[in-house]
CSV table of C-alpha atoms in Angstrom, one decimal:
chain,number,residue,atom,x,y,z
A,1,ASN,CA,8.4,-24.5,29.9
A,2,ALA,CA,5.1,-22.7,30.3
A,3,GLY,CA,6.2,-19.9,28.0
A,4,VAL,CA,4.4,-16.6,28.5
A,5,THR,CA,1.4,-16.8,30.8
A,6,GLN,CA,-1.3,-14.1,31.4
A,7,THR,CA,-4.0,-13.8,34.0
A,8,PRO,CA,-6.9,-13.3,34.0
A,9,LYS,CA,-8.2,-14.5,30.6
A,10,PHE,CA,-11.4,-12.3,30.9
A,11,GLN,CA,-12.2,-9.3,33.0
A,12,VAL,CA,-15.1,-6.8,33.2
A,13,LEU,CA,-14.5,-3.5,35.0
A,14,LYS,CA,-16.6,-0.5,35.8
A,15,THR,CA,-15.3,3.0,34.8
A,16,GLY,CA,-12.9,4.3,37.3
A,17,GLN,CA,-11.9,0.9,38.8
A,18,SER,CA,-8.3,-0.1,38.8
A,19,MET,CA,-6.7,-3.5,38.2
A,20,THR,CA,-3.5,-5.3,37.3
A,21,LEU,CA,-3.0,-7.7,34.4
A,22,GLN,CA,-0.4,-10.3,35.2
A,23,CYS,CA,2.3,-11.5,32.9
A,24,ALA,CA,5.1,-14.0,33.5
A,25,GLN,CA,7.6,-15.8,31.4
A,26,ASP,CA,9.9,-18.7,32.3
A,27,MET,CA,12.4,-18.4,29.4
A,28,ASN,CA,14.8,-15.9,31.1
A,29,HIS,CA,14.0,-13.3,28.4
A,30,GLU,CA,15.4,-9.8,28.8
A,31,TYR,CA,12.7,-8.0,26.8
A,32,MET,CA,9.1,-8.0,27.7
A,33,SER,CA,6.2,-5.9,26.4
A,34,TRP,CA,2.5,-5.2,26.5
A,35,TYR,CA,0.3,-4.6,23.5
A,36,ARG,CA,-3.3,-3.9,23.0
A,37,GLN,CA,-5.2,-5.2,20.0
A,38,ASP,CA,-8.3,-3.4,18.7
A,39,PRO,CA,-10.3,-4.1,15.5
A,40,GLY,CA,-8.7,-2.3,12.5
A,41,MET,CA,-5.9,-1.0,14.6
A,42,GLY,CA,-3.5,-3.9,14.9
A,43,LEU,CA,-1.2,-4.5,17.8
A,44,ARG,CA,0.0,-1.3,19.5
A,45,LEU,CA,2.8,-1.2,22.0
A,46,ILE,CA,1.8,0.1,25.4
A,47,HIS,CA,5.0,-0.3,27.5
A,48,TYR,CA,8.1,-2.4,27.3
A,49,SER,CA,11.1,-3.4,29.4
A,50,VAL,CA,14.6,-4.3,28.4
A,51,GLY,CA,15.5,-5.8,31.7
A,52,ALA,CA,14.6,-5.9,35.4
A,53,GLY,CA,14.3,-2.4,36.8
A,54,ILE,CA,14.1,-0.8,33.3
A,55,THR,CA,10.8,0.2,31.7
A,56,ASP,CA,9.8,2.6,29.0
A,57,GLN,CA,6.7,3.9,27.1
A,58,GLY,CA,5.5,2.6,23.8
A,59,GLU,CA,3.1,4.0,21.4
A,60,VAL,CA,0.0,4.2,23.6
A,61,PRO,CA,1.1,4.5,27.3
A,62,ASN,CA,-1.5,6.8,28.7
A,63,GLY,CA,-3.6,5.3,31.5
A,64,TYR,CA,-1.3,2.4,32.1
A,65,ASN,CA,1.7,1.8,34.4
A,66,VAL,CA,4.2,-1.0,34.5
A,67,SER,CA,7.1,-2.2,36.7
A,68,ARG,CA,9.7,-4.9,36.3
A,69,SER,CA,11.1,-6.0,39.6
A,70,THR,CA,12.1,-9.4,38.4
A,71,THR,CA,13.2,-10.9,35.0
A,72,GLU,CA,10.1,-13.2,35.0
A,73,ASP,CA,7.2,-10.8,35.8
A,74,PHE,CA,5.9,-7.7,34.0
A,75,PRO,CA,2.5,-6.6,35.4
A,76,LEU,CA,0.4,-3.9,33.6
A,77,ARG,CA,-1.7,-1.6,35.9
A,78,LEU,CA,-4.8,0.2,34.8
A,79,LEU,CA,-5.0,3.2,37.1
A,80,SER,CA,-8.6,4.3,36.5
A,81,ALA,CA,-10.3,2.2,33.8
A,82,ALA,CA,-12.1,4.0,30.9
A,83,PRO,CA,-14.3,2.5,28.2
A,84,SER,CA,-11.6,3.4,25.7
A,85,GLN,CA,-9.4,0.8,27.4
A,86,THR,CA,-11.8,-2.0,26.3
A,87,SER,CA,-9.5,-4.3,24.3
A,88,VAL,CA,-7.6,-7.5,24.1
A,89,TYR,CA,-4.2,-7.2,25.9
A,90,PHE,CA,-1.2,-9.3,25.0
A,91,CYS,CA,2.1,-9.7,26.8
A,92,ALA,CA,5.1,-10.8,24.8
A,93,SER,CA,8.8,-11.6,25.5
A,94,SER,CA,12.0,-12.1,23.6
A,95,TYR,CA,15.6,-12.8,24.4
A,96,SER,CA,16.7,-9.3,23.5
A,97,VAL,CA,15.7,-6.6,21.0
A,98,VAL,CA,19.2,-6.3,19.7
A,99,ARG,CA,19.8,-10.0,19.0
A,100,THR,CA,19.8,-10.8,15.3
A,101,TYR,CA,17.3,-13.5,15.6
A,102,ASN,CA,14.7,-12.1,17.8
A,103,GLU,CA,11.2,-13.7,17.8
A,104,GLN,CA,8.6,-12.5,20.2
A,105,PHE,CA,6.7,-15.1,22.2
A,106,PHE,CA,3.1,-14.0,23.0
A,107,GLY,CA,0.8,-14.9,25.8
A,108,PRO,CA,-2.8,-16.0,25.3
A,109,GLY,CA,-4.2,-12.6,25.9
A,110,THR,CA,-6.6,-10.9,28.4
A,111,ARG,CA,-10.0,-9.7,27.1
A,112,LEU,CA,-10.9,-6.6,29.0
A,113,THR,CA,-14.3,-4.9,28.9
A,114,VAL,CA,-14.8,-1.6,30.7
A,115,LEU,CA,-18.4,-0.6,31.2
B,1,SER,CA,5.6,7.7,13.5
B,2,GLN,CA,6.1,4.4,11.8
B,3,LYS,CA,3.2,3.4,9.5
B,4,ILE,CA,2.8,-0.2,8.3
B,5,GLU,CA,0.1,-1.2,5.8
B,6,GLN,CA,-0.9,-4.8,4.8
B,7,ASN,CA,-2.4,-5.2,1.4
B,8,SER,CA,-5.9,-6.1,2.2
B,9,GLU,CA,-8.0,-7.1,5.2
B,10,ALA,CA,-9.1,-10.4,3.7
B,11,LEU,CA,-7.8,-12.7,1.1
B,12,ASN,CA,-9.5,-15.9,-0.2
B,13,ILE,CA,-7.7,-18.4,-2.3
B,14,GLN,CA,-8.2,-22.0,-3.5
B,15,GLU,CA,-6.4,-24.9,-1.9
B,16,GLY,CA,-3.2,-25.6,-3.6
B,17,LYS,CA,-2.6,-22.1,-4.9
B,18,THR,CA,0.0,-19.7,-3.7
B,19,ALA,CA,-1.1,-16.9,-1.3
B,20,THR,CA,0.9,-13.6,-1.5
B,21,LEU,CA,0.5,-11.1,1.3
B,22,THR,CA,2.0,-7.6,1.2
B,23,CYS,CA,3.5,-5.4,3.9
B,24,ASN,CA,4.5,-1.8,3.1
B,25,TYR,CA,6.1,0.6,5.6
B,26,THR,CA,7.1,4.2,5.7
B,27,ASN,CA,9.3,6.6,7.8
B,28,TYR,CA,12.0,4.2,8.8
B,29,SER,CA,14.5,1.6,7.7
B,30,PRO,CA,14.3,-1.4,10.0
B,31,ALA,CA,17.1,-3.7,10.6
B,32,TYR,CA,14.7,-6.7,10.1
B,33,LEU,CA,11.1,-7.5,9.5
B,34,GLN,CA,9.1,-10.3,11.1
B,35,TRP,CA,6.0,-12.2,10.1
B,36,TYR,CA,3.5,-13.7,12.6
B,37,ARG,CA,0.4,-15.9,12.4
B,38,GLN,CA,-2.6,-15.3,14.6
B,39,ASP,CA,-5.5,-17.6,15.0
B,40,PRO,CA,-8.8,-16.4,16.5
B,41,GLY,CA,-8.7,-15.9,20.2
B,42,ARG,CA,-5.0,-16.6,20.4
B,43,GLY,CA,-1.8,-14.7,20.6
B,44,PRO,CA,0.4,-14.2,17.5
B,45,VAL,CA,3.0,-16.9,16.7
B,46,PHE,CA,6.3,-16.1,15.1
B,47,LEU,CA,6.9,-17.5,11.6
B,48,LEU,CA,9.9,-15.9,9.9
B,49,LEU,CA,12.4,-13.0,10.2
B,50,ILE,CA,14.2,-11.4,7.3
B,51,ARG,CA,17.1,-9.0,7.8
B,52,GLU,CA,17.7,-5.8,5.7
B,53,ASN,CA,20.6,-7.4,3.9
B,54,GLU,CA,18.7,-10.5,2.9
B,55,LYS,CA,16.6,-10.5,-0.2
B,56,GLU,CA,14.7,-13.7,0.5
B,57,LYS,CA,14.1,-16.2,3.3
B,58,ARG,CA,12.4,-19.6,3.0
B,59,LYS,CA,11.0,-22.1,5.6
B,60,GLU,CA,9.2,-25.1,4.2
B,61,ARG,CA,6.2,-23.7,2.2
B,62,LEU,CA,6.8,-20.2,3.4
B,63,LYS,CA,8.9,-17.5,1.5
B,64,VAL,CA,9.5,-14.0,2.5
B,65,THR,CA,11.1,-11.2,0.4
B,66,PHE,CA,12.4,-7.9,1.6
B,67,ASP,CA,12.9,-4.9,-0.7
B,68,THR,CA,14.4,-2.0,1.4
B,69,THR,CA,14.2,0.3,-1.7
B,70,LEU,CA,10.5,-0.2,-2.1
B,71,LYS,CA,10.0,-0.5,1.7
B,72,GLN,CA,8.0,-3.7,1.1
B,73,SER,CA,8.0,-7.3,2.2
B,74,LEU,CA,6.1,-10.0,0.4
B,75,PHE,CA,5.0,-13.2,2.3
B,76,HIS,CA,4.2,-16.3,0.2
B,77,ILE,CA,2.5,-19.5,1.2
B,78,THR,CA,2.9,-22.1,-1.6
B,79,ALA,CA,0.6,-25.2,-2.0
B,80,SER,CA,-1.8,-23.6,0.5
B,81,GLN,CA,-4.0,-25.7,2.7
B,82,PRO,CA,-7.2,-25.0,4.7
B,83,ALA,CA,-5.0,-25.2,7.9
B,84,ASP,CA,-3.2,-22.1,6.6
B,85,SER,CA,-6.3,-20.1,7.2
B,86,ALA,CA,-5.5,-17.4,9.8
B,87,THR,CA,-4.5,-13.7,10.1
B,88,TYR,CA,-1.0,-12.9,9.2
B,89,LEU,CA,0.8,-9.9,10.7
B,90,CYS,CA,4.0,-8.2,9.7
B,91,ALA,CA,6.1,-6.4,12.3
B,92,LEU,CA,9.3,-4.3,12.3
B,93,ASN,CA,11.3,-2.7,15.1
B,94,THR,CA,12.8,0.7,15.5
B,95,GLY,CA,15.2,0.7,18.4
B,96,ASN,CA,13.5,-1.0,21.3
B,97,GLN,CA,9.9,-0.7,19.9
B,98,PHE,CA,8.0,-3.0,17.6
B,99,TYR,CA,5.3,-1.9,15.2
B,100,PHE,CA,2.7,-4.2,13.8
B,101,GLY,CA,0.5,-4.0,10.7
B,102,THR,CA,-3.2,-4.5,11.0
B,103,GLY,CA,-2.9,-8.0,9.5
B,104,THR,CA,-4.4,-9.8,6.5
B,105,SER,CA,-7.0,-12.5,7.1
B,106,LEU,CA,-6.3,-15.5,4.8
B,107,THR,CA,-9.0,-18.1,4.0
B,108,VAL,CA,-8.0,-21.2,2.0
B,109,ILE,CA,-11.0,-22.7,0.4
B,110,PRO,CA,-11.0,-26.5,0.0
């Protein structure tokens, strides 16, 4: 199993550009999520999905879109990049939020800089 | 909104001693609480989960306690080693959302 994979590892954008961060998992997990991690702020939930075709907003959704057309893939789209979106982005997955034993598996992260 | 505080940004201890990290939360009663380890430049890795009806959970040199009255979890690493140096995060869920603390950076000095 590859686990959770993310591409790209690094990205530099100019203000106003759009891009998609890719996330895939091969563990047949129902739940997938996107976080951003900023110094002193910890991990903050952007969007999440409890299954294919179902997505919802997390704590900091503004400026980001997601879709979940398959169980495996959960891309994150930046519509019009802003310097405030400079961060490290992590994708995570787990079997199900409601399972009793419910660890999240994280990808390696994407370091995004917006100039 | 949920607020999670971890005791300090950095903790330095001597090898062989017990490290104790604190996680305090407000505004909700989670069904369970999780602890993760994060190394520089990498994603968090799950360590332990403790449920609201459990007082204590152990795994090898790790021990977690959960006091729902105090709204606090303590994370202990006994017989600490330099390889334990990392940032440790606590997390709890409310419904379908997870909230993470800012983490405590632990350095074990040989």
